[in-house]
Short mmCIF file of C-alpha atoms and ligand atoms in Angstrom, two decimals:
data_model
loop_
_atom_site.label_atom_id
_atom_site.label_comp_id
_atom_site.label_asym_id
_atom_site.label_seq_id
_atom_site.Cartn_x
_atom_site.Cartn_y
_atom_site.Cartn_z
CA MET A 1 0.00 0.00 0.00
CA ARG A 2 1.24 3.51 -0.83
CA THR A 3 1.32 6.27 1.78
CA ILE A 4 -0.46 8.78 -0.46
CA TRP A 5 -2.24 8.18 -3.76
CA TRP A 6 -5.06 9.29 -6.07
CA GLU A 7 -8.07 7.01 -6.47
CA GLU A 8 -11.21 8.96 -7.36
CA GLY A 9 -9.78 11.62 -5.07
CA LEU A 10 -6.80 12.20 -2.82
CA LYS A 11 -6.20 9.40 -0.30
CA MET A 12 -3.55 8.95 2.36
CA ILE A 13 -2.75 6.85 5.39
CA ASP A 14 -3.52 8.89 8.52
CA GLN A 15 -0.13 8.50 10.24
CA THR A 16 -1.30 10.06 13.50
CA LEU A 17 -3.34 6.90 14.20
CA LEU A 18 -0.53 4.40 13.68
CA PRO A 19 0.44 1.92 15.01
CA GLU A 20 -2.95 1.33 16.67
CA LYS A 21 -5.12 1.81 13.58
CA LEU A 22 -4.47 1.83 9.86
CA VAL A 23 -7.02 4.37 8.63
CA ILE A 24 -7.29 5.79 5.11
CA LEU A 25 -8.17 9.46 4.97
CA GLU A 26 -9.84 11.06 1.97
CA VAL A 27 -8.77 14.67 1.56
CA LYS A 28 -11.43 16.71 -0.18
CA THR A 29 -10.32 20.31 0.26
CA ILE A 30 -7.10 22.32 0.41
CA ARG A 31 -7.94 23.42 3.93
CA GLN A 32 -8.18 19.75 4.94
CA LEU A 33 -4.86 19.02 3.23
CA VAL A 34 -3.16 21.89 5.07
CA GLU A 35 -4.52 20.53 8.36
CA ALA A 36 -3.29 17.03 7.44
CA ILE A 37 0.20 18.36 6.70
CA GLN A 38 0.39 20.50 9.84
CA SER A 39 -0.80 17.76 12.14
CA LEU A 40 1.52 15.20 10.45
CA ARG A 41 -1.22 12.93 9.11
CA VAL A 42 1.06 13.01 6.08
CA ARG A 43 4.70 13.72 6.80
CA GLY A 44 8.29 13.03 5.76
CA ALA A 45 9.96 15.05 3.02
CA PRO A 46 9.24 12.87 -0.06
CA ALA A 47 5.63 12.19 1.02
CA LEU A 48 5.21 15.95 1.45
CA GLY A 49 6.51 16.43 -2.10
CA ALA A 50 3.76 14.13 -3.34
CA ALA A 51 1.20 15.86 -1.10
CA GLY A 52 2.22 19.25 -2.55
CA GLY A 53 1.80 17.97 -6.10
CA TYR A 54 -1.50 16.20 -5.44
CA GLY A 55 -2.76 19.25 -3.53
CA VAL A 56 -2.34 21.52 -6.53
CA ALA A 57 -3.94 18.83 -8.73
CA LEU A 58 -6.85 18.66 -6.26
CA ALA A 59 -7.33 22.43 -6.53
CA ALA A 60 -7.50 22.04 -10.31
CA GLN A 61 -10.13 19.26 -10.11
CA LYS A 62 -12.23 21.31 -7.67
CA SER A 63 -12.10 24.52 -9.68
CA THR A 64 -15.41 25.31 -11.37
CA PHE A 65 -13.95 27.82 -13.82
CA SER A 66 -14.04 26.98 -17.50
CA ASP A 67 -11.02 29.03 -18.57
CA SER A 68 -7.42 27.99 -17.92
CA GLU A 69 -6.30 31.37 -16.45
CA ASN A 70 -8.78 31.19 -13.58
CA VAL A 71 -8.16 27.50 -12.90
CA ILE A 72 -4.42 28.18 -12.75
CA GLN A 73 -5.01 31.15 -10.46
CA GLU A 74 -6.91 28.90 -8.04
CA MET A 75 -4.12 26.34 -8.23
CA GLU A 76 -1.55 29.04 -7.43
CA MET A 77 -3.56 30.19 -4.40
CA ALA A 78 -3.83 26.58 -3.18
CA GLY A 79 -0.12 26.10 -3.85
CA GLU A 80 0.73 29.09 -1.68
CA MET A 81 -1.37 27.76 1.22
CA ILE A 82 0.28 24.35 0.93
CA ARG A 83 3.79 25.81 0.62
CA GLN A 84 3.26 27.84 3.81
CA SER A 85 1.93 24.92 5.83
CA ARG A 86 5.37 23.60 6.87
CA PRO A 87 8.57 25.53 6.12
CA THR A 88 11.54 23.16 6.46
CA ALA A 89 11.17 20.21 4.06
CA ILE A 90 12.01 21.59 0.62
CA ASN A 91 10.09 18.78 -1.14
CA LEU A 92 6.73 20.33 -0.25
CA ALA A 93 7.33 23.50 -2.30
CA TRP A 94 9.15 21.43 -4.93
CA GLY A 95 6.03 19.26 -5.49
CA VAL A 96 3.74 22.31 -5.64
CA ASP A 97 5.97 24.14 -8.12
CA ARG A 98 6.47 21.12 -10.34
CA VAL A 99 2.73 20.63 -10.90
CA LEU A 100 2.12 24.38 -11.34
CA ARG A 101 4.89 24.55 -13.93
CA ALA A 102 3.49 21.59 -15.89
CA ALA A 103 -0.08 22.95 -15.85
CA SER A 104 0.95 26.47 -16.86
CA ARG A 105 1.87 25.15 -20.32
CA CYS A 106 -1.75 24.12 -21.05
CA GLU A 107 -4.26 26.25 -22.86
CA ASP A 108 -7.71 25.04 -21.88
CA ALA A 109 -9.15 24.31 -18.46
CA ASP A 110 -9.73 20.57 -18.95
CA GLU A 111 -6.20 20.15 -20.22
CA VAL A 112 -4.92 21.98 -17.12
CA ARG A 113 -6.85 19.58 -14.85
CA GLU A 114 -5.61 16.52 -16.70
CA ARG A 115 -2.00 17.71 -16.90
CA ALA A 116 -1.92 18.62 -13.20
CA LEU A 117 -3.08 15.18 -12.15
CA LEU A 118 -0.67 13.44 -14.55
CA GLU A 119 2.25 15.43 -13.15
CA ALA A 120 1.25 14.69 -9.55
CA GLU A 121 1.04 10.98 -10.44
CA ALA A 122 4.47 11.24 -12.09
CA ILE A 123 5.94 12.66 -8.86
CA ALA A 124 4.50 9.71 -6.93
CA GLU A 125 5.71 7.11 -9.45
CA GLU A 126 9.17 8.65 -9.60
CA ASP A 127 9.40 8.67 -5.82
CA LEU A 128 9.04 4.88 -5.79
CA ALA A 129 11.69 4.41 -8.48
CA VAL A 130 14.05 6.91 -6.87
CA ASN A 131 13.77 5.22 -3.48
CA ARG A 132 14.56 1.85 -5.02
CA ALA A 133 17.67 3.38 -6.62
CA ILE A 134 18.71 5.00 -3.33
CA GLY A 135 18.21 1.65 -1.64
CA LYS A 136 20.31 -0.20 -4.20
CA ASN A 137 23.12 2.36 -4.06
CA GLY A 138 23.14 2.54 -0.27
CA ALA A 139 22.96 -1.20 0.33
CA ARG A 140 26.62 -1.37 -0.75
CA LEU A 141 27.53 0.51 2.43
CA LEU A 142 25.88 -2.03 4.73
CA GLU A 143 27.54 -5.33 5.58
CA ASP A 144 26.10 -8.61 6.71
CA GLY A 145 25.64 -8.47 10.49
CA ASP A 146 25.57 -4.65 10.75
CA ARG A 147 23.72 -3.03 13.63
CA VAL A 148 22.27 0.21 12.25
CA LEU A 149 20.95 3.22 14.14
CA THR A 150 18.17 5.32 12.61
CA HIS A 151 16.24 8.36 13.81
CA CYS A 152 12.67 9.50 13.11
CA ASN A 153 10.98 7.74 10.19
CA ALA A 154 12.61 7.82 6.78
CA GLY A 155 10.72 4.76 5.65
CA ARG A 156 7.87 4.02 3.31
CA LEU A 157 5.55 6.12 5.46
CA ALA A 158 7.76 9.18 4.90
CA CYS A 159 7.68 8.62 1.14
CA VAL A 160 5.15 7.35 -1.37
CA GLY A 161 6.63 3.93 -0.64
CA TYR A 162 9.81 1.95 0.16
CA GLY A 163 11.69 4.71 2.00
CA THR A 164 15.06 6.44 1.83
CA ALA A 165 17.08 5.46 4.94
CA LEU A 166 14.85 2.45 5.56
CA GLY A 167 14.91 1.77 1.81
CA VAL A 168 18.68 1.27 2.10
CA ILE A 169 18.10 -1.16 4.96
CA ARG A 170 15.31 -2.94 3.00
CA SER A 171 17.60 -3.33 -0.02
CA ALA A 172 20.46 -4.70 2.10
CA VAL A 173 18.05 -7.21 3.69
CA ALA A 174 16.71 -8.15 0.23
CA GLU A 175 20.33 -8.89 -0.79
CA GLY A 176 20.43 -11.42 2.01
CA LYS A 177 22.29 -9.34 4.62
CA ASP A 178 21.43 -9.77 8.23
CA ILE A 179 20.72 -6.24 9.58
CA GLN A 180 19.65 -5.29 13.10
CA VAL A 181 18.05 -1.84 13.38
CA TYR A 182 18.08 0.38 16.45
CA ALA A 183 15.18 2.84 16.05
CA CYS A 184 15.23 5.98 18.19
CA GLU A 185 11.78 6.78 19.53
CA THR A 186 12.09 10.42 18.32
CA ARG A 187 10.61 12.70 20.92
CA PRO A 188 8.24 14.46 21.03
CA LEU A 189 6.02 12.99 18.27
CA HIS A 190 7.47 9.49 18.33
CA GLN A 191 7.84 8.86 14.62
CA GLY A 192 10.47 6.25 15.53
CA SER A 193 8.35 4.26 17.93
CA ARG A 194 4.99 4.72 16.20
CA LEU A 195 6.11 4.45 12.58
CA THR A 196 9.65 3.07 12.08
CA SER A 197 9.34 0.20 14.52
CA TRP A 198 5.88 -0.56 13.08
CA GLU A 199 6.88 -0.65 9.42
CA LEU A 200 10.09 -2.63 10.04
CA SER A 201 8.21 -5.16 12.17
CA GLN A 202 5.63 -5.50 9.40
CA ASP A 203 8.47 -6.42 7.02
CA GLY A 204 10.06 -8.81 9.52
CA ILE A 205 13.24 -6.72 9.80
CA PRO A 206 14.71 -7.03 13.32
CA VAL A 207 14.24 -3.74 15.17
CA THR A 208 14.98 -2.66 18.72
CA LEU A 209 13.34 0.53 19.94
CA ILE A 210 15.47 2.84 22.10
CA CYS A 211 15.01 6.19 23.80
CA ASP A 212 16.77 8.93 21.84
CA SER A 213 19.36 9.40 24.57
CA VAL A 214 20.50 5.74 24.42
CA SER A 215 22.39 6.11 21.11
CA GLY A 216 25.64 7.40 22.66
CA TYR A 217 25.75 4.62 25.23
CA LEU A 218 25.23 1.97 22.53
CA MET A 219 27.99 3.49 20.41
CA ARG A 220 30.34 3.57 23.42
CA LYS A 221 29.65 -0.13 23.96
CA GLY A 222 30.53 -0.81 20.30
CA LYS A 223 27.01 -1.92 19.47
CA ILE A 224 26.30 0.41 16.54
CA ASP A 225 28.16 -0.20 13.28
CA LYS A 226 26.49 2.50 11.17
CA ALA A 227 23.93 5.26 11.46
CA ILE A 228 21.59 6.20 8.63
CA VAL A 229 18.92 8.90 8.49
CA GLY A 230 16.83 10.75 5.92
CA ALA A 231 16.74 14.50 5.28
CA ASP A 232 14.22 17.30 4.94
CA ARG A 233 16.59 19.68 3.15
CA ILE A 234 20.26 19.49 2.23
CA THR A 235 21.91 22.86 1.71
CA SER A 236 25.51 23.35 0.57
CA ASP A 237 26.65 23.26 4.20
CA ALA A 238 24.18 21.20 6.27
CA VAL A 239 21.58 18.46 6.46
CA PHE A 240 18.25 19.42 7.98
CA ASN A 241 16.48 16.48 9.57
CA LYS A 242 14.37 15.60 12.59
CA ILE A 243 15.47 17.20 15.86
CA GLY A 244 18.04 14.94 17.51
CA THR A 245 19.85 14.05 14.28
CA TYR A 246 22.74 16.43 15.02
CA SER A 247 23.36 14.86 18.42
CA HIS A 248 23.53 11.38 16.89
CA ALA A 249 25.92 12.68 14.18
CA VAL A 250 28.30 14.23 16.72
CA LEU A 251 28.23 11.06 18.82
CA ALA A 252 28.85 8.97 15.69
CA ARG A 253 31.89 11.10 14.80
CA PHE A 254 33.25 10.79 18.35
CA HIS A 255 32.83 7.01 18.28
CA GLN A 256 34.02 6.64 14.65
CA VAL A 257 30.69 5.25 13.49
CA PRO A 258 29.93 6.09 9.81
CA PHE A 259 26.98 8.49 9.60
CA TYR A 260 24.99 8.29 6.36
CA VAL A 261 22.19 10.46 4.97
CA ALA A 262 19.88 8.97 2.33
CA ALA A 263 17.82 11.42 0.27
CA PRO A 264 16.55 12.05 -3.26
CA LEU A 265 17.91 14.91 -5.36
CA SER A 266 14.59 16.73 -4.79
CA THR A 267 15.70 17.26 -1.16
CA PHE A 268 18.82 19.21 -2.19
CA ASP A 269 18.61 22.98 -1.93
CA ARG A 270 21.12 24.55 -4.29
CA VAL A 271 20.20 28.10 -3.29
CA LEU A 272 20.06 28.47 0.49
CA GLN A 273 22.59 27.85 3.26
CA GLU A 274 21.96 26.65 6.79
CA ALA A 275 21.48 30.16 8.18
CA ASP A 276 18.78 31.00 5.60
CA VAL A 277 16.49 28.05 6.35
CA THR A 278 13.46 28.39 8.62
CA VAL A 279 13.27 25.64 11.20
CA GLU A 280 9.67 24.93 12.12
CA GLU A 281 8.84 25.44 15.80
CA ARG A 282 5.87 23.44 16.96
CA ASP A 283 3.18 23.61 19.63
CA PRO A 284 4.65 23.58 23.18
CA ASP A 285 1.94 21.12 24.22
CA GLU A 286 3.65 18.44 22.10
CA VAL A 287 6.34 18.49 24.81
CA ARG A 288 4.20 19.34 27.83
CA ARG A 289 1.63 16.63 27.17
CA LEU A 290 1.44 13.06 25.94
CA GLY A 291 -2.06 12.65 24.55
CA THR A 292 -4.29 13.50 27.45
CA VAL A 293 -1.55 13.09 30.08
CA GLN A 294 0.02 16.28 31.42
CA LEU A 295 3.82 15.72 31.60
CA ALA A 296 4.86 19.21 32.68
CA PRO A 297 3.32 22.31 34.25
CA ARG A 298 0.71 23.69 31.86
CA ASP A 299 2.47 27.02 31.44
CA VAL A 300 6.14 25.99 31.52
CA GLU A 301 8.27 27.63 28.83
CA VAL A 302 9.04 25.18 26.00
CA TYR A 303 11.40 25.27 23.01
CA ASN A 304 10.18 22.75 20.44
CA PRO A 305 12.06 22.90 17.10
CA ALA A 306 10.94 20.13 14.74
CA PHE A 307 14.33 19.87 13.00
CA ASP A 308 18.02 20.53 13.46
CA ALA A 309 20.93 21.05 11.08
CA THR A 310 23.97 18.77 10.92
CA PRO A 311 27.02 20.35 9.26
CA LEU A 312 28.11 18.29 6.24
CA GLU A 313 31.50 17.61 7.84
CA TYR A 314 29.74 15.14 10.16
CA VAL A 315 28.22 13.23 7.23
CA SER A 316 30.28 10.29 5.96
CA ALA A 317 28.23 9.96 2.76
CA LEU A 318 25.11 11.23 1.03
CA ILE A 319 23.22 8.36 -0.59
CA THR A 320 21.14 9.46 -3.59
CA GLU A 321 19.52 7.90 -6.65
CA LYS A 322 22.55 9.14 -8.63
CA GLY A 323 25.06 7.41 -6.41
CA ILE A 324 27.04 7.95 -3.22
CA PHE A 325 28.72 11.30 -2.58
CA ARG A 326 31.21 11.92 0.18
CA PRO A 327 31.05 15.60 1.32
CA PRO A 328 32.36 18.07 0.30
CA LEU A 329 31.39 16.28 -2.93
CA MET A 330 27.74 16.87 -3.80
CA PRO A 331 25.59 15.30 -6.53
CA PRO A 332 25.56 17.21 -9.83
CA VAL A 333 22.46 19.29 -10.59
O1 LIG B 1 8.22 16.07 11.16
P1 LIG B 1 8.33 14.94 10.19
O2 LIG B 1 7.84 13.65 10.73
O3 LIG B 1 7.75 15.29 8.84
O4 LIG B 1 9.91 14.78 9.97
C1 LIG B 1 10.36 13.85 9.06
C2 LIG B 1 11.83 13.68 9.07
O5 LIG B 1 12.56 14.41 9.72
C3 LIG B 1 12.41 12.63 8.17
O6 LIG B 1 13.57 12.10 8.72
C4 LIG B 1 12.74 13.26 6.81
O7 LIG B 1 11.63 13.90 6.28
C5 LIG B 1 13.24 12.27 5.86
S1 LIG B 1 11.96 11.27 5.22
C6 LIG B 1 12.53 10.23 4.05
#
């Protein structure tokens, strides 16, 4: 099953309900899509790229105008709302812009609608192929018997399917390698415990769930051979990924554990540098509460960045669909 797809409308797995329930959500309006993105019903950079593309296509299908200019104007307005919904993962704006660009070449309204949907479908299809290629390239870096640390969820749930970091692990397992995964729970929204440990268990890949702060201790004991994560944006100087990634990268460097980042070319930002990127700050209650349980005083000051930036010097290799690049080498445009 894909994470997000079009089947008589826009459908997605509601990731906020996993691992307890696997519920399919039908998204009927742009407002509903923005809510789904902000509350992480759909999440992960490549899945957000697909959501951006499908969102603009949805706006085109919903538009009642019969001339292309007005349909495109509605798509642009929808695109702006979607783009603004989460600022850090570059794939979201990339997906929006790609569908807008494709549709802008069409002359009549029906052609715009059809082209928009075809382009959104192409993004989704390509994501699957790209992840397979990332997996195949990255599997070369994993050896039989490796114990691999990962953070957050860079698996099939973060993409249209297969996954980036988890795609590399899946490919290594498919080649017959015995891989043991350590999944960090990923406070405060628990993408590691709720999603990574769930999808790996579903595939029968051995996974041990750990608290985020356990990674250094495991490395010190020589129990982690490699670390591999995904990315939300890769600038010329840093990798933006889920908060906590930087700490794992520094610990990996200290303990001489290779630290790999797996991401498609659509996650690379050739324009901005670390200092220019907006890191999303999320609701303090994500830290103060756990569901209905109050974990901290209701009014305690909270700092809750969703992402951090890891300087490229801590990254042993970038694994992409075009091959493996060891910083400062970057993939060609
Ligand atoms: O806040 P999220 O769950 O959208 O954050 C996702 C991540 O940080 C992932 O590691 C990243 O998007 C890579 S997904 C292949």
